[in-house]
mmCIF file of C-alpha atoms and ligand atoms in Angstrom:
data_model
loop_
_atom_site.group_PDB
_atom_site.id
_atom_site.type_symbol
_atom_site.label_atom_id
_atom_site.label_comp_id
_atom_site.label_asym_id
_atom_site.label_seq_id
_atom_site.Cartn_x
_atom_site.Cartn_y
_atom_site.Cartn_z
ATOM 1 C CA MET A 813 -41.004 31.511 6.564
ATOM 2 C CA THR A 814 -44.269 31.006 4.647
ATOM 3 C CA LEU A 815 -45.729 27.566 4.100
ATOM 4 C CA ALA A 816 -44.862 27.739 0.395
ATOM 5 C CA VAL A 817 -41.202 28.518 1.166
ATOM 6 C CA SER A 818 -41.051 25.708 3.742
ATOM 7 C CA GLU A 819 -42.417 23.299 1.129
ATOM 8 C CA THR A 820 -39.830 24.457 -1.431
ATOM 9 C CA VAL A 821 -37.024 24.092 1.133
ATOM 10 C CA ARG A 822 -38.202 20.586 1.988
ATOM 11 C CA ALA A 823 -38.306 19.556 -1.681
ATOM 12 C CA LEU A 824 -34.876 21.075 -2.389
ATOM 13 C CA GLY A 825 -33.431 19.292 0.666
ATOM 14 C CA ASN A 826 -34.832 15.931 -0.405
ATOM 15 C CA ARG A 827 -33.598 16.375 -3.966
ATOM 16 C CA SER A 828 -30.137 17.364 -2.646
ATOM 17 C CA GLU A 829 -29.993 14.186 -0.571
ATOM 18 C CA GLU A 830 -31.002 12.043 -3.577
ATOM 19 C CA MET A 831 -28.289 13.597 -5.719
ATOM 20 C CA ILE A 832 -25.654 13.285 -2.957
ATOM 21 C CA ARG A 833 -26.556 9.581 -2.580
ATOM 22 C CA ALA A 834 -26.272 9.001 -6.321
ATOM 23 C CA LEU A 835 -22.786 10.544 -6.380
ATOM 24 C CA ALA A 836 -21.764 8.632 -3.233
ATOM 25 C CA GLU A 837 -22.443 5.367 -5.053
ATOM 26 C CA ILE A 838 -19.657 6.159 -7.499
ATOM 27 C CA THR A 839 -16.608 4.882 -5.646
ATOM 28 C CA GLU A 840 -13.527 2.783 -6.300
ATOM 29 C CA THR A 841 -13.916 0.870 -3.000
ATOM 30 C CA GLU A 842 -17.155 -0.919 -2.239
ATOM 31 C CA GLY A 843 -18.660 0.236 1.049
ATOM 32 C CA GLN A 844 -16.589 3.446 1.136
ATOM 33 C CA ILE A 845 -16.523 6.680 -0.832
ATOM 34 C CA THR A 846 -13.244 7.147 -2.663
ATOM 35 C CA ARG A 847 -13.150 9.172 -5.871
ATOM 36 C CA LEU A 848 -9.699 10.414 -6.770
ATOM 37 C CA PHE A 849 -8.843 13.003 -9.423
ATOM 38 C CA LEU A 850 -8.845 11.625 -13.008
ATOM 39 C CA SER A 851 -9.886 8.123 -11.887
ATOM 40 C CA PRO A 852 -12.576 6.162 -13.796
ATOM 41 C CA GLU A 853 -14.906 6.991 -10.869
ATOM 42 C CA HIS A 854 -14.192 10.714 -11.273
ATOM 43 C CA LYS A 855 -15.108 10.316 -14.942
ATOM 44 C CA ARG A 856 -18.409 8.582 -14.076
ATOM 45 C CA ALA A 857 -19.214 11.276 -11.488
ATOM 46 C CA ALA A 858 -18.464 13.972 -14.093
ATOM 47 C CA ALA A 859 -20.832 12.240 -16.552
ATOM 48 C CA LEU A 860 -23.617 12.152 -13.949
ATOM 49 C CA VAL A 861 -23.086 15.828 -13.115
ATOM 50 C CA SER A 862 -23.189 16.620 -16.875
ATOM 51 C CA ASP A 863 -26.562 14.853 -17.143
ATOM 52 C CA TRP A 864 -27.963 16.806 -14.208
ATOM 53 C CA MET A 865 -26.687 20.073 -15.678
ATOM 54 C CA GLU A 866 -28.333 19.297 -19.016
ATOM 55 C CA GLN A 867 -31.609 18.419 -17.276
ATOM 56 C CA ALA A 868 -31.361 21.798 -15.494
ATOM 57 C CA GLY A 869 -31.162 23.516 -18.893
ATOM 58 C CA LEU A 870 -27.450 24.310 -18.851
ATOM 59 C CA THR A 871 -25.120 24.135 -21.818
ATOM 60 C CA VAL A 872 -22.440 21.657 -20.765
ATOM 61 C CA SER A 873 -18.791 21.342 -21.707
ATOM 62 C CA HIS A 874 -15.692 19.780 -20.171
ATOM 63 C CA ASP A 875 -12.535 21.884 -20.011
ATOM 64 C CA ALA A 876 -9.078 20.532 -20.807
ATOM 65 C CA ILE A 877 -8.339 19.559 -17.173
ATOM 66 C CA GLY A 878 -11.645 17.704 -16.679
ATOM 67 C CA THR A 879 -13.801 20.361 -14.980
ATOM 68 C CA VAL A 880 -17.491 20.076 -15.883
ATOM 69 C CA CYS A 881 -18.847 23.507 -16.886
ATOM 70 C CA GLY A 882 -22.604 24.215 -17.251
ATOM 71 C CA ILE A 883 -23.631 27.620 -18.561
ATOM 72 C CA LEU A 884 -26.941 29.457 -18.296
ATOM 73 C CA PRO A 885 -26.656 32.428 -20.654
ATOM 74 C CA ALA A 886 -27.632 35.937 -19.514
ATOM 75 C CA ASN A 887 -30.906 37.481 -20.637
ATOM 76 C CA ARG A 888 -30.554 39.556 -23.762
ATOM 77 C CA SER A 889 -29.478 43.198 -23.459
ATOM 78 C CA SER A 890 -27.588 42.525 -20.224
ATOM 79 C CA SER A 891 -23.894 42.489 -19.309
ATOM 80 C CA ASN A 892 -21.547 39.928 -20.787
ATOM 81 C CA LYS A 893 -20.224 38.877 -17.378
ATOM 82 C CA THR A 894 -20.563 35.462 -15.779
ATOM 83 C CA LEU A 895 -21.123 34.608 -12.128
ATOM 84 C CA LEU A 896 -19.341 31.328 -11.393
ATOM 85 C CA ILE A 897 -20.659 28.848 -8.823
ATOM 86 C CA GLY A 898 -18.638 25.769 -8.013
ATOM 87 C CA SER A 899 -17.137 23.120 -5.800
ATOM 88 C CA HIS A 900 -15.374 19.773 -6.257
ATOM 89 C CA ILE A 901 -16.415 16.181 -6.957
ATOM 90 C CA ASP A 902 -13.148 14.460 -5.995
ATOM 91 C CA THR A 903 -12.853 13.061 -2.480
ATOM 92 C CA VAL A 904 -10.271 11.928 0.040
ATOM 93 C CA ILE A 905 -9.904 8.174 0.660
ATOM 94 C CA ASN A 906 -12.866 6.773 2.635
ATOM 95 C CA ALA A 907 -14.562 10.167 2.499
ATOM 96 C CA GLY A 908 -17.911 11.596 3.502
ATOM 97 C CA ALA A 909 -20.630 12.202 0.900
ATOM 98 C CA TYR A 910 -21.107 15.974 1.221
ATOM 99 C CA ASP A 911 -17.665 17.639 1.193
ATOM 100 C CA GLY A 912 -17.540 19.102 -2.323
ATOM 101 C CA PRO A 913 -20.502 17.353 -3.999
ATOM 102 C CA PHE A 914 -23.035 19.422 -2.064
ATOM 103 C CA GLY A 915 -21.624 22.665 -3.519
ATOM 104 C CA VAL A 916 -22.051 21.304 -7.057
ATOM 105 C CA VAL A 917 -25.542 19.962 -6.305
ATOM 106 C CA ALA A 918 -26.544 23.306 -4.705
ATOM 107 C CA GLY A 919 -25.344 25.198 -7.777
ATOM 108 C CA ILE A 920 -27.292 22.975 -10.193
ATOM 109 C CA LEU A 921 -30.495 23.102 -8.094
ATOM 110 C CA ALA A 922 -30.230 26.891 -7.642
ATOM 111 C CA VAL A 923 -29.853 27.465 -11.383
ATOM 112 C CA SER A 924 -32.782 25.142 -12.022
ATOM 113 C CA GLU A 925 -34.934 27.089 -9.508
ATOM 114 C CA ILE A 926 -33.943 30.408 -11.041
ATOM 115 C CA GLN A 927 -35.267 29.220 -14.392
ATOM 116 C CA LYS A 928 -38.410 27.645 -12.920
ATOM 117 C CA ARG A 929 -39.245 30.888 -11.123
ATOM 118 C CA GLY A 930 -38.579 32.993 -14.223
ATOM 119 C CA ILE A 931 -35.958 35.079 -12.408
ATOM 120 C CA GLU A 932 -34.165 37.294 -14.921
ATOM 121 C CA LEU A 933 -30.464 37.899 -14.310
ATOM 122 C CA PRO A 934 -28.273 40.593 -15.843
ATOM 123 C CA PHE A 935 -25.367 38.141 -16.060
ATOM 124 C CA ALA A 936 -24.716 34.558 -17.117
ATOM 125 C CA LEU A 937 -24.402 31.790 -14.526
ATOM 126 C CA GLU A 938 -21.922 28.959 -14.787
ATOM 127 C CA VAL A 939 -21.746 25.933 -12.505
ATOM 128 C CA LEU A 940 -18.301 24.325 -12.207
ATOM 129 C CA ALA A 941 -17.578 20.815 -10.903
ATOM 130 C CA PHE A 942 -13.844 20.768 -10.173
ATOM 131 C CA GLY A 943 -11.837 17.527 -10.039
ATOM 132 C CA ASP A 944 -8.724 18.228 -7.990
ATOM 133 C CA GLU A 945 -9.435 19.941 -4.704
ATOM 134 C CA GLU A 946 -8.326 17.364 -2.137
ATOM 135 C CA GLY A 947 -4.897 16.761 -3.653
ATOM 136 C CA VAL A 948 -4.844 13.091 -2.648
ATOM 137 C CA ARG A 949 -3.734 11.275 -5.799
ATOM 138 C CA PHE A 950 -1.063 13.694 -7.071
ATOM 139 C CA PRO A 951 1.128 16.145 -5.148
ATOM 140 C CA SER A 952 -0.843 19.004 -6.736
ATOM 141 C CA THR A 953 -3.926 20.422 -5.064
ATOM 142 C CA LEU A 954 -6.602 22.850 -6.331
ATOM 143 C CA LEU A 955 -5.289 22.135 -9.838
ATOM 144 C CA SER A 956 -8.732 22.335 -11.511
ATOM 145 C CA SER A 957 -9.667 25.690 -10.008
ATOM 146 C CA SER A 958 -6.107 26.959 -10.528
ATOM 147 C CA ALA A 959 -6.463 26.180 -14.249
ATOM 148 C CA VAL A 960 -9.735 28.137 -14.426
ATOM 149 C CA ALA A 961 -8.061 30.987 -12.505
ATOM 150 C CA GLY A 962 -5.136 30.881 -14.953
ATOM 151 C CA VAL A 963 -2.534 30.131 -12.256
ATOM 152 C CA ALA A 964 -1.891 26.408 -12.843
ATOM 153 C CA LYS A 965 1.791 25.621 -13.453
ATOM 154 C CA PRO A 966 2.770 23.469 -16.453
ATOM 155 C CA GLU A 967 5.099 21.390 -14.228
ATOM 156 C CA ASP A 968 2.060 20.248 -12.187
ATOM 157 C CA LEU A 969 1.077 18.086 -15.180
ATOM 158 C CA GLU A 970 4.364 16.179 -14.835
ATOM 159 C CA ALA A 971 3.539 15.026 -11.291
ATOM 160 C CA THR A 972 3.136 11.268 -10.744
ATOM 161 C CA ASP A 973 0.845 9.282 -8.463
ATOM 162 C CA ALA A 974 1.862 6.405 -6.157
ATOM 163 C CA ASP A 975 1.704 3.967 -9.115
ATOM 164 C CA GLY A 976 4.041 6.145 -11.171
ATOM 165 C CA ILE A 977 1.264 7.334 -13.506
ATOM 166 C CA ARG A 978 1.943 10.840 -14.788
ATOM 167 C CA LEU A 979 -0.866 13.351 -14.309
ATOM 168 C CA CYS A 980 -0.778 14.301 -18.006
ATOM 169 C CA ASP A 981 -1.241 10.629 -19.021
ATOM 170 C CA ALA A 982 -4.107 10.169 -16.546
ATOM 171 C CA LEU A 983 -5.655 13.346 -17.969
ATOM 172 C CA LYS A 984 -5.430 11.963 -21.530
ATOM 173 C CA ASP A 985 -7.119 8.712 -20.448
ATOM 174 C CA PHE A 986 -9.796 10.779 -18.727
ATOM 175 C CA GLY A 987 -10.540 12.552 -22.020
ATOM 176 C CA GLY A 988 -8.789 15.817 -21.184
ATOM 177 C CA ASP A 989 -6.115 17.609 -23.154
ATOM 178 C CA PRO A 990 -2.820 18.298 -21.324
ATOM 179 C CA ALA A 991 -1.620 20.574 -24.143
ATOM 180 C CA ALA A 992 -4.695 22.788 -23.869
ATOM 181 C CA THR A 993 -4.929 23.333 -20.104
ATOM 182 C CA ALA A 994 -3.973 27.007 -20.478
ATOM 183 C CA LYS A 995 -7.213 27.457 -22.432
ATOM 184 C CA ALA A 996 -9.216 26.580 -19.295
ATOM 185 C CA ALA A 997 -8.175 29.988 -17.909
ATOM 186 C CA ARG A 998 -10.882 32.646 -17.831
ATOM 187 C CA ASP A 999 -10.499 36.288 -18.730
ATOM 188 C CA PRO A 1000 -10.857 38.211 -15.424
ATOM 189 C CA ASP A 1001 -12.924 40.862 -17.253
ATOM 190 C CA SER A 1002 -15.512 38.238 -18.222
ATOM 191 C CA VAL A 1003 -16.156 37.105 -14.658
ATOM 192 C CA LEU A 1004 -18.371 38.779 -12.054
ATOM 193 C CA GLY A 1005 -17.271 36.620 -9.140
ATOM 194 C CA TYR A 1006 -17.127 33.094 -7.721
ATOM 195 C CA LEU A 1007 -19.574 31.689 -5.170
ATOM 196 C CA GLU A 1008 -19.235 28.391 -3.321
ATOM 197 C CA VAL A 1009 -21.525 26.592 -0.895
ATOM 198 C CA HIS A 1010 -19.654 24.033 1.227
ATOM 199 C CA ILE A 1011 -20.175 22.060 4.404
ATOM 200 C CA GLU A 1012 -18.529 23.787 7.354
ATOM 201 C CA GLN A 1013 -16.242 20.871 8.338
ATOM 202 C CA GLY A 1014 -16.240 22.355 11.848
ATOM 203 C CA PRO A 1015 -18.572 22.618 14.850
ATOM 204 C CA VAL A 1016 -19.378 26.373 14.959
ATOM 205 C CA LEU A 1017 -22.746 26.427 13.147
ATOM 206 C CA GLU A 1018 -23.955 23.441 15.133
ATOM 207 C CA ALA A 1019 -22.945 25.118 18.416
ATOM 208 C CA GLU A 1020 -24.771 28.290 17.301
ATOM 209 C CA ARG A 1021 -27.827 26.251 16.217
ATOM 210 C CA LEU A 1022 -27.676 27.686 12.690
ATOM 211 C CA SER A 1023 -28.214 25.954 9.350
ATOM 212 C CA VAL A 1024 -25.993 28.253 7.283
ATOM 213 C CA GLY A 1025 -23.297 30.872 7.790
ATOM 214 C CA ILE A 1026 -21.292 33.443 5.822
ATOM 215 C CA VAL A 1027 -17.571 32.859 5.370
ATOM 216 C CA THR A 1028 -15.363 35.896 6.054
ATOM 217 C CA SER A 1029 -12.072 34.392 4.933
ATOM 218 C CA ILE A 1030 -10.221 31.193 4.250
ATOM 219 C CA ALA A 1031 -7.569 31.102 6.954
ATOM 220 C CA GLY A 1032 -3.923 31.547 6.121
ATOM 221 C CA ALA A 1033 -1.608 29.003 7.715
ATOM 222 C CA ASN A 1034 1.998 28.533 8.802
ATOM 223 C CA ARG A 1035 3.547 25.209 9.592
ATOM 224 C CA TYR A 1036 6.780 24.779 11.536
ATOM 225 C CA ARG A 1037 9.089 22.063 12.730
ATOM 226 C CA VAL A 1038 10.232 23.174 16.193
ATOM 227 C CA THR A 1039 13.342 21.525 17.647
ATOM 228 C CA LEU A 1040 14.295 21.746 21.332
ATOM 229 C CA SER A 1041 17.767 20.414 22.177
ATOM 230 C CA GLY A 1042 19.089 19.651 25.651
ATOM 231 C CA MET A 1043 21.359 17.018 27.113
ATOM 232 C CA ALA A 1044 20.799 13.296 27.507
ATOM 233 C CA GLY A 1045 21.692 11.832 30.863
ATOM 234 C CA HIS A 1046 21.083 8.978 33.252
ATOM 235 C CA ALA A 1047 17.608 9.077 34.771
ATOM 236 C CA GLY A 1048 18.974 7.921 38.096
ATOM 237 C CA THR A 1049 22.210 9.863 38.522
ATOM 238 C CA VAL A 1050 21.599 13.427 37.213
ATOM 239 C CA PRO A 1051 19.916 15.563 39.894
ATOM 240 C CA MET A 1052 16.912 17.601 38.850
ATOM 241 C CA HIS A 1053 18.638 21.004 39.055
ATOM 242 C CA LEU A 1054 21.453 19.903 36.732
ATOM 243 C CA ARG A 1055 19.228 18.652 33.869
ATOM 244 C CA SER A 1056 18.532 20.096 30.419
ATOM 245 C CA ASP A 1057 15.411 18.048 29.685
ATOM 246 C CA ALA A 1058 14.139 18.830 26.185
ATOM 247 C CA LEU A 1059 10.766 17.174 26.785
ATOM 248 C CA VAL A 1060 10.044 19.240 29.902
ATOM 249 C CA GLY A 1061 10.730 22.356 27.804
ATOM 250 C CA ALA A 1062 8.524 21.012 25.008
ATOM 251 C CA ALA A 1063 5.684 20.355 27.450
ATOM 252 C CA GLU A 1064 5.852 23.949 28.696
ATOM 253 C CA LEU A 1065 6.024 25.248 25.142
ATOM 254 C CA ILE A 1066 2.939 23.266 24.083
ATOM 255 C CA CYS A 1067 0.993 24.782 26.994
ATOM 256 C CA ALA A 1068 2.266 28.261 26.071
ATOM 257 C CA ILE A 1069 1.200 27.769 22.419
ATOM 258 C CA ASN A 1070 -2.252 26.720 23.590
ATOM 259 C CA GLN A 1071 -2.500 29.760 25.891
ATOM 260 C CA ILE A 1072 -1.379 32.223 23.185
ATOM 261 C CA ALA A 1073 -4.006 30.887 20.730
ATOM 262 C CA HIS A 1074 -6.729 31.064 23.422
ATOM 263 C CA GLU A 1075 -5.843 34.699 24.114
ATOM 264 C CA ALA A 1076 -6.090 35.576 20.390
ATOM 265 C CA ASN A 1077 -9.364 33.665 19.957
ATOM 266 C CA ASP A 1078 -11.170 36.856 18.864
ATOM 267 C CA HIS A 1079 -8.955 36.937 15.763
ATOM 268 C CA GLY A 1080 -9.709 33.320 14.949
ATOM 269 C CA VAL A 1081 -6.202 32.179 15.893
ATOM 270 C CA VAL A 1082 -5.942 28.403 16.228
ATOM 271 C CA ALA A 1083 -2.691 26.585 17.001
ATOM 272 C CA THR A 1084 -2.102 22.855 17.043
ATOM 273 C CA VAL A 1085 0.840 20.678 18.022
ATOM 274 C CA GLY A 1086 -0.036 17.370 16.398
ATOM 275 C CA GLU A 1087 3.310 15.570 16.219
ATOM 276 C CA LEU A 1088 6.014 15.013 18.777
ATOM 277 C CA SER A 1089 9.186 12.953 18.582
ATOM 278 C CA VAL A 1090 11.497 12.356 21.518
ATOM 279 C CA GLU A 1091 15.155 11.305 21.311
ATOM 280 C CA PRO A 1092 16.639 9.034 22.441
ATOM 281 C CA GLY A 1093 13.239 7.911 23.711
ATOM 282 C CA ALA A 1094 14.083 5.484 26.502
ATOM 283 C CA VAL A 1095 12.544 5.013 29.917
ATOM 284 C CA ASN A 1096 15.783 5.662 31.821
ATOM 285 C CA VAL A 1097 17.299 8.465 29.684
ATOM 286 C CA ILE A 1098 16.689 12.208 30.060
ATOM 287 C CA PRO A 1099 15.288 13.408 26.687
ATOM 288 C CA ALA A 1100 17.977 15.169 24.668
ATOM 289 C CA GLU A 1101 15.956 16.368 21.702
ATOM 290 C CA VAL A 1102 12.275 16.926 20.945
ATOM 291 C CA VAL A 1103 10.876 17.844 17.547
ATOM 292 C CA LEU A 1104 7.274 19.043 17.464
ATOM 293 C CA SER A 1105 5.002 20.252 14.701
ATOM 294 C CA LEU A 1106 3.129 23.543 14.892
ATOM 295 C CA ASP A 1107 0.158 24.393 12.664
ATOM 296 C CA LEU A 1108 -0.940 28.012 13.092
ATOM 297 C CA ARG A 1109 -3.973 29.621 11.423
ATOM 298 C CA ALA A 1110 -6.084 32.771 11.781
ATOM 299 C CA ALA A 1111 -8.897 34.677 10.076
ATOM 300 C CA THR A 1112 -6.469 37.375 8.864
ATOM 301 C CA ASP A 1113 -2.703 37.521 8.379
ATOM 302 C CA GLU A 1114 -1.545 39.979 11.074
ATOM 303 C CA PRO A 1115 -2.904 38.109 14.126
ATOM 304 C CA ARG A 1116 -1.286 34.960 12.744
ATOM 305 C CA HIS A 1117 2.098 36.705 12.430
ATOM 306 C CA GLU A 1118 1.583 38.218 15.888
ATOM 307 C CA ALA A 1119 0.875 34.783 17.383
ATOM 308 C CA ALA A 1120 3.976 33.365 15.666
ATOM 309 C CA ARG A 1121 6.113 36.113 17.230
ATOM 310 C CA ALA A 1122 4.597 35.498 20.688
ATOM 311 C CA ILE A 1123 5.212 31.738 20.408
ATOM 312 C CA LYS A 1124 8.870 32.290 19.439
ATOM 313 C CA GLN A 1125 9.375 34.647 22.411
ATOM 314 C CA ALA A 1126 7.814 32.110 24.767
ATOM 315 C CA ALA A 1127 10.039 29.390 23.318
ATOM 316 C CA ASP A 1128 13.181 31.490 23.941
ATOM 317 C CA LYS A 1129 12.183 32.069 27.575
ATOM 318 C CA ILE A 1130 11.416 28.404 28.172
ATOM 319 C CA ALA A 1131 14.672 27.352 26.492
ATOM 320 C CA ALA A 1132 16.691 29.729 28.693
ATOM 321 C CA LYS A 1133 14.961 28.458 31.829
ATOM 322 C CA HIS A 1134 15.820 24.804 31.077
ATOM 323 C CA GLY A 1135 19.226 25.285 29.441
ATOM 324 C CA LEU A 1136 17.947 24.256 25.997
ATOM 325 C CA SER A 1137 18.419 25.585 22.497
ATOM 326 C CA VAL A 1138 15.389 26.045 20.273
ATOM 327 C CA GLY A 1139 14.935 26.383 16.491
ATOM 328 C CA PHE A 1140 11.882 27.091 14.323
ATOM 329 C CA GLU A 1141 11.882 25.820 10.740
ATOM 330 C CA GLN A 1142 8.914 27.107 8.710
ATOM 331 C CA TYR A 1143 8.109 24.700 5.861
ATOM 332 C CA HIS A 1144 4.712 25.951 4.720
ATOM 333 C CA GLU A 1145 2.970 29.309 4.496
ATOM 334 C CA VAL A 1146 -0.294 30.318 2.811
ATOM 335 C CA SER A 1147 -1.730 33.834 3.107
ATOM 336 C CA THR A 1148 -5.285 34.482 4.200
ATOM 337 C CA CYS A 1149 -7.834 34.611 1.384
ATOM 338 C CA LEU A 1150 -10.549 37.185 2.118
ATOM 339 C CA CYS A 1151 -14.131 36.789 0.920
ATOM 340 C CA ALA A 1152 -15.323 39.974 -0.815
ATOM 341 C CA ASP A 1153 -17.405 42.361 1.335
ATOM 342 C CA ARG A 1154 -20.020 42.687 -1.397
ATOM 343 C CA PHE A 1155 -20.584 38.932 -1.453
ATOM 344 C CA GLN A 1156 -20.665 38.724 2.368
ATOM 345 C CA ASN A 1157 -23.225 41.559 2.484
ATOM 346 C CA THR A 1158 -25.442 40.110 -0.257
ATOM 347 C CA ALA A 1159 -25.293 36.686 1.429
ATOM 348 C CA GLU A 1160 -26.375 38.371 4.667
ATOM 349 C CA LYS A 1161 -29.425 39.919 2.961
ATOM 350 C CA ALA A 1162 -30.337 36.552 1.448
ATOM 351 C CA ILE A 1163 -30.024 34.695 4.761
ATOM 352 C CA LYS A 1164 -31.967 37.381 6.653
ATOM 353 C CA SER A 1165 -34.774 37.187 4.061
ATOM 354 C CA LEU A 1166 -35.237 33.566 5.202
ATOM 355 C CA GLY A 1167 -35.647 34.733 8.799
ATOM 356 C CA LEU A 1168 -32.253 33.295 9.806
ATOM 357 C CA ARG A 1169 -29.454 34.908 11.830
ATOM 358 C CA PRO A 1170 -26.560 35.750 9.473
ATOM 359 C CA LEU A 1171 -23.526 34.529 11.405
ATOM 360 C CA ARG A 1172 -20.127 35.272 9.884
ATOM 361 C CA LEU A 1173 -17.291 32.789 10.452
ATOM 362 C CA MET A 1174 -13.890 31.981 9.017
ATOM 363 C CA SER A 1175 -12.939 28.809 7.201
ATOM 364 C CA GLY A 1176 -10.093 26.959 8.847
ATOM 365 C CA ALA A 1177 -9.950 24.485 5.949
ATOM 366 C CA GLY A 1178 -8.733 25.215 2.404
ATOM 367 C CA HIS A 1179 -11.109 25.461 -0.571
ATOM 368 C CA ASP A 1180 -11.200 26.045 -4.347
ATOM 369 C CA GLY A 1181 -11.977 29.704 -3.514
ATOM 370 C CA GLN A 1182 -8.291 30.169 -2.626
ATOM 371 C CA ALA A 1183 -7.339 29.525 -6.258
ATOM 372 C CA MET A 1184 -10.390 31.353 -7.645
ATOM 373 C CA SER A 1185 -9.550 34.479 -5.611
ATOM 374 C CA GLN A 1186 -6.573 34.936 -7.940
ATOM 375 C CA LEU A 1187 -9.083 35.395 -10.790
ATOM 376 C CA THR A 1188 -12.008 37.234 -9.197
ATOM 377 C CA ASP A 1189 -13.824 38.193 -5.967
ATOM 378 C CA ILE A 1190 -15.065 35.178 -4.048
ATOM 379 C CA GLY A 1191 -17.965 34.535 -1.670
ATOM 380 C CA MET A 1192 -18.642 31.419 0.398
ATOM 381 C CA MET A 1193 -21.579 30.079 2.368
ATOM 382 C CA PHE A 1194 -21.192 27.269 4.925
ATOM 383 C CA VAL A 1195 -23.788 24.632 5.790
ATOM 384 C CA ARG A 1196 -23.947 22.948 9.192
ATOM 385 C CA CYS A 1197 -22.605 19.382 9.355
ATOM 386 C CA GLN A 1198 -23.272 16.990 12.191
ATOM 387 C CA GLY A 1199 -20.642 17.133 14.931
ATOM 388 C CA GLY A 1200 -18.435 19.213 12.635
ATOM 389 C CA ILE A 1201 -17.199 15.876 11.235
ATOM 390 C CA SER A 1202 -15.747 15.658 7.711
ATOM 391 C CA HIS A 1203 -13.228 13.580 5.702
ATOM 392 C CA ASN A 1204 -14.970 10.672 7.397
ATOM 393 C CA PRO A 1205 -17.828 8.312 6.426
ATOM 394 C CA LEU A 1206 -19.753 9.753 9.412
ATOM 395 C CA GLU A 1207 -20.046 13.139 7.646
ATOM 396 C CA TYR A 1208 -23.743 14.108 7.619
ATOM 397 C CA VAL A 1209 -25.837 17.121 6.657
ATOM 398 C CA GLU A 1210 -29.581 17.332 7.387
ATOM 399 C CA PRO A 1211 -31.663 17.509 4.171
ATOM 400 C CA HIS A 1212 -33.489 20.498 5.718
ATOM 401 C CA ASP A 1213 -30.195 22.391 6.060
ATOM 402 C CA MET A 1214 -29.305 21.582 2.450
ATOM 403 C CA GLY A 1215 -32.724 22.809 1.301
ATOM 404 C CA LEU A 1216 -32.214 26.067 3.203
ATOM 405 C CA ALA A 1217 -28.738 26.456 1.718
ATOM 406 C CA VAL A 1218 -30.034 26.026 -1.854
ATOM 407 C CA GLU A 1219 -32.844 28.534 -1.189
ATOM 408 C CA ALA A 1220 -30.317 30.945 0.354
ATOM 409 C CA LEU A 1221 -28.098 30.524 -2.732
ATOM 410 C CA VAL A 1222 -31.020 31.370 -5.059
ATOM 411 C CA ARG A 1223 -31.714 34.515 -3.011
ATOM 412 C CA TRP A 1224 -28.007 35.346 -2.839
ATOM 413 C CA ILE A 1225 -27.800 35.290 -6.653
ATOM 414 C CA GLU A 1226 -31.004 37.381 -6.869
ATOM 415 C CA THR A 1227 -29.581 39.939 -4.434
ATOM 416 C CA ILE A 1228 -26.351 40.185 -6.454
ATOM 417 C CA ALA A 1229 -28.512 40.682 -9.580
ATOM 418 C CA GLU A 1230 -30.406 43.557 -7.889
ATOM 419 C CA GLU A 1231 -27.109 45.236 -6.986
ATOM 420 C CA GLU A 1232 -25.754 44.814 -10.514
ATOM 421 C CA ARG A 1233 -28.929 46.333 -11.986
ATOM 422 C CA ALA A 1234 -28.739 49.254 -9.550
ATOM 423 C CA LYS A 1235 -25.171 49.906 -10.709
ATOM 424 C CA SER A 1236 -26.032 50.152 -14.401
HETATM 425 ZN ZN1 ZN B 2166 -14.217 20.337 0.100
#
């Protein structure tokens, strides 16, 4: 990296940190960061983002569901398509400062750099600051990006929060227009793609000593309630060979689930048992029934289905061995969302041009890209976060890594522009 590039990266990193700090100060709870969808704090954050967008030379508007949209028009005589860049400015309760806001900040700074450097693009750029990604206040999630993608459901506006406030009423107070949310939808023909820069929320980049990485897919997920049923009995009188101990079966099953995920590690399979309940749950009673949760994810769909089949087979074997019955109830399934090859390849060129190793990795967490992929091709870049920690006040990203990510985003957009020009 030349001295001039290092200087630019340093300045972009410092500016990112300043902007992140300014957003972090907008919170409903003193000493924490909490900014829920359509809250007064969300409105103040949206106003601050609008100001920054205007200062960066963007034309700003707010769509009917409260998304802040800043447009940089294309140069004359070029295509009428728009490349969207976005992330979210809502947070979980007692959140970190970077999850979401950094993607918006990176988009604004990249567009500002593109203008400063006189880079001509054959498409328009639009930075989007979504409001409902975390899905904390209302049962809906990804509602803002779903509206832009044209897949939001009208019934989502009828949802209520814990205080009984309807989403559509909160939206009116916010300054949005519940009756016009369909108008937030974009015409797929007008959009070139959607890019998002986001903190990794995991430990892979840190372990690989890399500042940024290229996302291959947003993992699909299945969730199950698994019930093992045996027979309760007296802990003192029933001999070991005559027991049907549901918890012993559950323990073996948890180890088998762990083993199956380890063996499919190359396909990004991860499996977690995070909840366990034991009935009757007494010190001197053989456990009759155990219910455990299973969260199963993978980089693509087939290995996830394969792992689910292997886990069910293992459960049947274990149940037979201990005289138990076993049932799987699936209560959640989301398919894998693939990042477009063209955006992965252009991101790789951009990252290599900075002298960095272009690692590709999957996203185990959900993102706005899942909704946006129903409108257009998506591409995502991850930034290293300390300890892989997120959804936590300890969340931290080095300013240097943020500077590199913004510079990589500028180069990513430039590389996409070169490819578009070569096509026409
Ligand atoms: Zn996020």
